Short mmCIF file of C-alpha atoms and ligand atoms in Angstrom, two decimals:
data_model
loop_
_atom_site.label_atom_id
_atom_site.label_comp_id
_atom_site.label_asym_id
_atom_site.label_seq_id
_atom_site.Cartn_x
_atom_site.Cartn_y
_atom_site.Cartn_z
CA MET A 2 -3.53 -18.24 -7.69
CA THR A 3 -0.39 -16.70 -8.97
CA GLN A 4 2.55 -19.02 -8.93
CA ARG A 5 3.95 -18.04 -5.44
CA GLY A 6 6.64 -15.39 -5.43
CA ARG A 7 6.25 -14.31 -9.29
CA PRO A 8 4.51 -11.39 -9.96
CA GLU A 9 0.95 -11.71 -11.93
CA VAL A 10 0.50 -9.14 -14.24
CA ARG A 11 -3.11 -8.00 -15.35
CA VAL A 12 -3.59 -5.21 -17.87
CA HIS A 13 -7.28 -3.20 -18.47
CA PRO A 14 -8.09 -0.44 -20.87
CA THR A 15 -8.18 1.83 -18.42
CA LEU A 16 -7.93 3.08 -14.99
CA GLU A 17 -11.51 2.55 -14.47
CA ALA A 18 -11.37 -0.86 -15.55
CA LEU A 19 -8.06 -1.94 -13.66
CA SER A 20 -9.33 -0.41 -10.49
CA GLU A 21 -12.82 -2.35 -10.68
CA ALA A 22 -10.86 -5.88 -11.61
CA ALA A 23 -8.52 -4.83 -8.44
CA ALA A 24 -11.95 -4.26 -6.39
CA GLU A 25 -13.08 -7.54 -7.36
CA GLY A 26 -10.09 -9.07 -6.27
CA LEU A 27 -10.13 -7.16 -3.02
CA VAL A 28 -13.33 -8.51 -2.10
CA ALA A 29 -12.43 -11.91 -2.73
CA LEU A 30 -9.34 -11.76 -0.48
CA ALA A 31 -11.48 -9.94 2.01
CA GLU A 32 -13.84 -13.00 1.89
CA THR A 33 -10.97 -15.30 2.25
CA ALA A 34 -9.28 -13.69 5.06
CA LEU A 35 -12.79 -13.60 7.22
CA GLN A 36 -13.51 -17.21 6.26
CA GLU A 37 -10.24 -18.33 7.78
CA GLY A 38 -9.95 -15.38 10.76
CA ASP A 39 -12.16 -12.53 12.08
CA ARG A 40 -10.16 -9.74 10.16
CA PHE A 41 -8.99 -8.17 7.26
CA THR A 42 -6.37 -6.37 7.52
CA ILE A 43 -4.95 -4.20 4.96
CA ALA A 44 -2.55 -0.90 4.28
CA LEU A 45 -3.62 1.57 2.55
CA SER A 46 -1.80 3.46 -0.34
CA GLY A 47 -1.43 7.32 -1.03
CA GLY A 48 -1.16 9.31 -4.67
CA ASN A 49 -3.75 9.65 -6.80
CA THR A 50 -3.79 6.09 -8.88
CA PRO A 51 -6.16 4.31 -5.74
CA ARG A 52 -8.73 7.55 -5.71
CA THR A 53 -10.59 5.28 -8.32
CA LEU A 54 -10.35 2.15 -6.42
CA TYR A 55 -11.13 3.48 -3.08
CA GLY A 56 -14.51 5.43 -4.53
CA MET A 57 -15.68 1.84 -5.74
CA LEU A 58 -15.15 0.45 -2.59
CA ALA A 59 -17.22 3.24 -0.85
CA GLY A 60 -19.58 2.91 -3.25
CA LYS A 61 -20.33 -0.19 -5.93
CA TYR A 62 -18.44 -2.70 -3.59
CA ARG A 63 -19.62 -1.10 0.03
CA ALA A 64 -22.02 -3.94 0.83
CA LEU A 65 -19.76 -6.75 -0.19
CA ILE A 66 -17.43 -6.07 2.38
CA ARG A 67 -17.79 -6.48 5.95
CA TRP A 68 -16.37 -3.25 7.38
CA ARG A 69 -16.40 -4.25 10.71
CA GLN A 70 -14.13 -6.64 10.49
CA VAL A 71 -11.72 -4.34 8.49
CA GLN A 72 -8.51 -3.22 10.05
CA VAL A 73 -7.03 -0.31 8.34
CA PHE A 74 -3.63 0.82 8.23
CA TRP A 75 -1.09 2.83 5.79
CA GLY A 76 2.01 1.56 3.84
CA ASP A 77 3.37 5.21 4.19
CA GLU A 78 2.14 8.74 5.06
CA ARG A 79 3.47 12.27 4.10
CA TYR A 80 4.86 13.82 7.86
CA VAL A 81 2.18 16.59 7.42
CA ALA A 82 -0.93 16.87 10.24
CA PRO A 83 -3.69 14.38 9.33
CA ASP A 84 -6.07 17.06 7.93
CA ASP A 85 -3.34 18.67 5.66
CA PRO A 86 -4.52 18.24 1.81
CA ARG A 87 -0.97 16.69 1.11
CA SER A 88 -1.81 14.00 3.74
CA SER A 89 -2.68 10.08 2.34
CA TYR A 90 -4.84 9.80 5.61
CA ARG A 91 -6.74 12.69 4.77
CA MET A 92 -7.21 11.14 0.99
CA ALA A 93 -8.52 7.73 2.41
CA ARG A 94 -10.92 9.53 4.69
CA GLU A 95 -12.29 11.61 1.75
CA THR A 96 -12.88 8.79 -0.90
CA LEU A 97 -13.11 6.25 1.36
CA LEU A 98 -13.57 5.62 5.03
CA ASN A 99 -16.01 8.83 5.26
CA HIS A 100 -18.58 6.45 3.46
CA VAL A 101 -18.11 2.95 5.00
CA PRO A 102 -19.36 1.57 8.25
CA VAL A 103 -15.24 0.81 9.23
CA PRO A 104 -15.40 1.39 13.20
CA GLN A 105 -13.29 4.34 13.86
CA GLU A 106 -10.86 1.70 16.55
CA ASN A 107 -10.40 0.04 13.32
CA VAL A 108 -8.75 2.90 11.64
CA HIS A 109 -4.99 3.32 12.52
CA PRO A 110 -3.18 6.30 10.92
CA MET A 111 0.51 6.47 10.92
CA PRO A 112 0.96 9.11 13.80
CA THR A 113 2.29 12.52 12.16
CA LEU A 114 2.05 15.08 15.18
CA LEU A 115 4.76 13.73 17.43
CA SER A 116 7.97 15.35 18.26
CA GLY A 117 9.58 13.96 14.97
CA PRO A 118 9.21 11.24 11.98
CA GLU A 119 11.79 8.83 14.06
CA GLU A 120 9.67 8.64 17.07
CA ALA A 121 6.46 8.57 15.11
CA ALA A 122 7.86 5.73 12.93
CA GLU A 123 9.05 3.88 16.16
CA ALA A 124 5.32 4.32 17.55
CA TYR A 125 3.52 3.12 14.46
CA GLU A 126 6.03 0.29 14.27
CA ARG A 127 4.69 -0.47 18.31
CA GLU A 128 1.31 -0.33 17.12
CA LEU A 129 1.83 -2.70 14.18
CA MET A 130 3.70 -5.06 16.62
CA SER A 131 1.08 -5.08 19.31
CA HIS A 132 -2.43 -5.46 16.52
CA PHE A 133 0.06 -8.69 15.12
CA ALA A 134 0.18 -9.83 18.50
CA GLY A 135 4.09 -9.07 18.94
CA GLN A 136 4.78 -10.83 15.12
CA TRP A 137 5.81 -9.04 12.37
CA PRO A 138 2.57 -7.62 10.73
CA ARG A 139 1.54 -10.03 7.89
CA PHE A 140 -1.06 -7.74 5.92
CA ASP A 141 -3.82 -9.58 4.29
CA LEU A 142 -3.32 -6.91 1.46
CA ILE A 143 -0.80 -4.48 0.97
CA LEU A 144 -2.02 -1.38 -1.94
CA LEU A 145 1.00 -0.10 -3.37
CA GLY A 146 1.28 2.25 -6.15
CA MET A 147 4.72 3.30 -8.10
CA GLY A 148 5.78 6.70 -8.98
CA PRO A 149 7.25 7.63 -12.28
CA ASP A 150 10.95 7.67 -10.31
CA GLY A 151 10.09 3.93 -9.56
CA HIS A 152 9.22 4.66 -5.72
CA ILE A 153 6.87 2.71 -3.69
CA ALA A 154 5.29 3.60 -0.51
CA SER A 155 7.82 6.02 0.20
CA LEU A 156 10.97 3.96 -0.75
CA PHE A 157 12.50 6.04 -3.03
CA PRO A 158 15.44 4.67 -5.16
CA TYR A 159 19.13 4.90 -3.88
CA ASN A 160 17.34 6.03 -0.45
CA ALA A 161 18.92 4.87 2.76
CA ALA A 162 15.32 3.30 3.57
CA LEU A 163 15.67 0.60 1.15
CA GLU A 164 18.56 -0.44 3.24
CA GLU A 165 16.71 -0.93 6.65
CA GLU A 166 16.45 -4.40 7.12
CA THR A 167 15.45 -4.69 10.99
CA ARG A 168 12.68 -2.27 11.09
CA VAL A 169 8.92 -2.62 10.17
CA VAL A 170 8.43 0.85 9.90
CA THR A 171 10.65 3.68 9.46
CA ALA A 172 11.27 7.64 8.56
CA VAL A 173 12.79 8.70 5.52
CA HIS A 174 13.90 11.94 4.36
CA THR A 175 13.83 12.48 0.52
CA GLU A 176 15.04 15.39 -1.69
CA HIS A 177 12.76 13.88 -4.67
CA ALA A 178 9.09 14.21 -3.35
CA GLU A 179 7.43 16.82 -1.57
CA PRO A 180 6.57 16.64 1.39
CA ARG A 181 10.43 15.56 2.32
CA VAL A 182 10.11 13.62 5.27
CA ARG A 183 7.79 10.65 5.54
CA LEU A 184 7.24 7.38 7.11
CA THR A 185 6.98 4.16 5.60
CA LEU A 186 6.93 -0.02 5.99
CA THR A 187 9.85 -1.26 4.99
CA LEU A 188 10.64 -3.95 2.29
CA PRO A 189 10.87 -6.37 4.89
CA ALA A 190 7.35 -5.58 6.13
CA ILE A 191 6.08 -5.60 2.36
CA ASN A 192 7.54 -8.95 1.73
CA ASN A 193 6.16 -10.49 4.93
CA ALA A 194 2.54 -9.88 3.17
CA LYS A 195 0.28 -12.45 1.91
CA ASN A 196 -0.62 -10.18 -0.91
CA VAL A 197 0.21 -6.80 -2.66
CA TYR A 198 -1.25 -4.85 -5.40
CA PHE A 199 0.17 -2.64 -6.97
CA LEU A 200 -2.10 -0.19 -9.17
CA VAL A 201 -0.29 1.79 -12.02
CA ALA A 202 -1.74 3.58 -14.67
CA GLY A 203 -0.76 6.28 -17.32
CA LYS A 204 2.10 6.18 -20.28
CA GLU A 205 4.08 8.11 -17.67
CA LYS A 206 4.97 5.04 -15.65
CA VAL A 207 5.90 2.90 -18.59
CA ALA A 208 9.53 3.54 -18.49
CA VAL A 209 9.68 2.44 -14.79
CA VAL A 210 7.62 -0.34 -15.50
CA ASN A 211 9.84 -1.51 -17.92
CA ARG A 212 12.97 -0.92 -15.86
CA THR A 213 10.86 -2.95 -12.91
CA PHE A 214 10.08 -5.85 -15.08
CA ALA A 215 13.90 -6.02 -17.14
CA ASP A 216 15.57 -9.06 -16.91
CA ASN A 217 17.65 -8.18 -14.12
CA PRO A 218 16.54 -5.07 -12.27
CA ASP A 219 18.46 -3.18 -10.18
CA PRO A 220 16.16 -2.94 -6.80
CA LYS A 221 17.87 0.39 -5.80
CA ALA A 222 16.76 1.85 -8.80
CA ALA A 223 13.44 0.08 -9.00
CA PRO A 224 12.67 -0.85 -5.38
CA ALA A 225 9.14 -2.56 -7.02
CA SER A 226 11.55 -5.14 -8.36
CA ALA A 227 12.20 -6.36 -5.05
CA VAL A 228 8.59 -6.57 -3.98
CA ARG A 229 8.85 -10.45 -3.32
CA PRO A 230 6.81 -11.68 -0.69
CA VAL A 231 8.34 -14.81 0.85
CA GLU A 232 4.78 -16.56 1.46
CA GLY A 233 2.64 -14.30 -0.59
CA ASP A 234 1.44 -13.56 -4.06
CA VAL A 235 1.97 -10.25 -5.92
CA VAL A 236 -0.50 -8.84 -8.96
CA TRP A 237 0.11 -5.73 -10.60
CA TRP A 238 -2.91 -4.44 -12.02
CA MET A 239 -2.07 -2.33 -14.78
CA ASP A 240 -3.49 -0.14 -17.58
CA GLU A 241 -2.72 -0.37 -21.14
CA GLY A 242 -0.64 2.89 -21.08
CA ALA A 243 1.87 1.73 -17.96
CA ALA A 244 2.16 -1.64 -19.16
CA GLY A 245 2.66 -0.90 -23.09
CA GLY A 246 6.55 -1.96 -23.03
CA LEU A 247 5.55 -5.24 -21.69
C1 LIG B 11 2.35 8.82 -2.25
C2 LIG B 11 2.15 7.43 -1.87
C3 LIG B 11 2.98 6.91 -3.28
C4 LIG B 11 1.77 6.80 -4.39
C5 LIG B 11 3.19 7.05 -5.84
C6 LIG B 11 2.43 6.88 -7.19
O1 LIG B 11 2.62 9.07 -0.65
O2 LIG B 11 2.14 9.81 -2.93
O3 LIG B 11 2.36 6.22 -1.13
O4 LIG B 11 3.99 5.82 -3.15
O5 LIG B 11 1.58 5.55 -4.45
O6 LIG B 11 3.75 8.51 -5.65
O7 LIG B 11 1.55 7.54 -7.10
P1 LIG B 11 0.33 7.75 -8.10
O8 LIG B 11 -0.66 6.86 -8.25
O9 LIG B 11 -0.66 9.01 -7.98
O10 LIG B 11 1.37 7.70 -9.45
#
C-alpha cells in the first residue's frame, strides 16, 4: 500500500515487464473492489503504451477478472467517430473488449457523434454522475499515459482545461496533437479516483518524467504532477528507458 498522496514508482526493464506487473496490480484492485461491492469501475486510456497491458488482460489474465462485474469508461477520447482508426474506444475494442466477456451495457464510450464536443462532454458527465448515484465519479482505477510533452488523458500543458475545477468532463481544443478536438476527465475528476496507474515507457519520456518528478514541478508544464488523489493511490509503472533520470 502506498503512503497516501505520494506517488509510488515501480520500474521494470521493459514495456512487457511493466505491463505484466500492472496487470497483476489491476487484477488485485478488481478483486478488492468486488469484495467490497458489486462492480469494478475502470477508466481506460488511449495511446500506444496500454496496448500491451490490454493484450495481457485479454489473454493471460482474462480468467482472473470477473468481467461481468466490470464497468468500463474512458479517461479521454479523440472527438472522432467510434470506428475511426484514431479512436481510443476502437483501440480498446480491438485490443481488449472484443476478447473478454464484458457485457455491452457495461461499456461506456465517450460520445463523439453529438452536435459538438461541449455537448458530448456534458452528456458524458451526466452519464458518469448517474452511474455514481449522483456523486462525483470515484473510479476504482484510472489508467493514464503521458505524452513526451507532458499531457495526460487530454489535459495538455498550459491548456485551459487544466484550470477546470467544477466540471467532471470537459471538451479540449489543442494545437499540440491530432486530433485537435477531444474530451477528457478533468484534474479534479482524476483526483477523485481510488487508484491511478500511469503507464510510461520509452527513452523519449525521460525528460518529461524528470520534469514531473522535480522538487517543485510546475503543474501547468507537467500536469501529471498535479495528480494527487485526495483519498487514493498513484502508481507509476515505468520502464528503465522512461525512468532513467530518477
Ligand atoms: C491519447 C491518450 C494520451 C496518451 C498519451 C501517451 O488519446 O493518446 O489518452 O493521453 O496516454 O499521448 O501516449 P503513449 O502511451 O502512446 O505514449
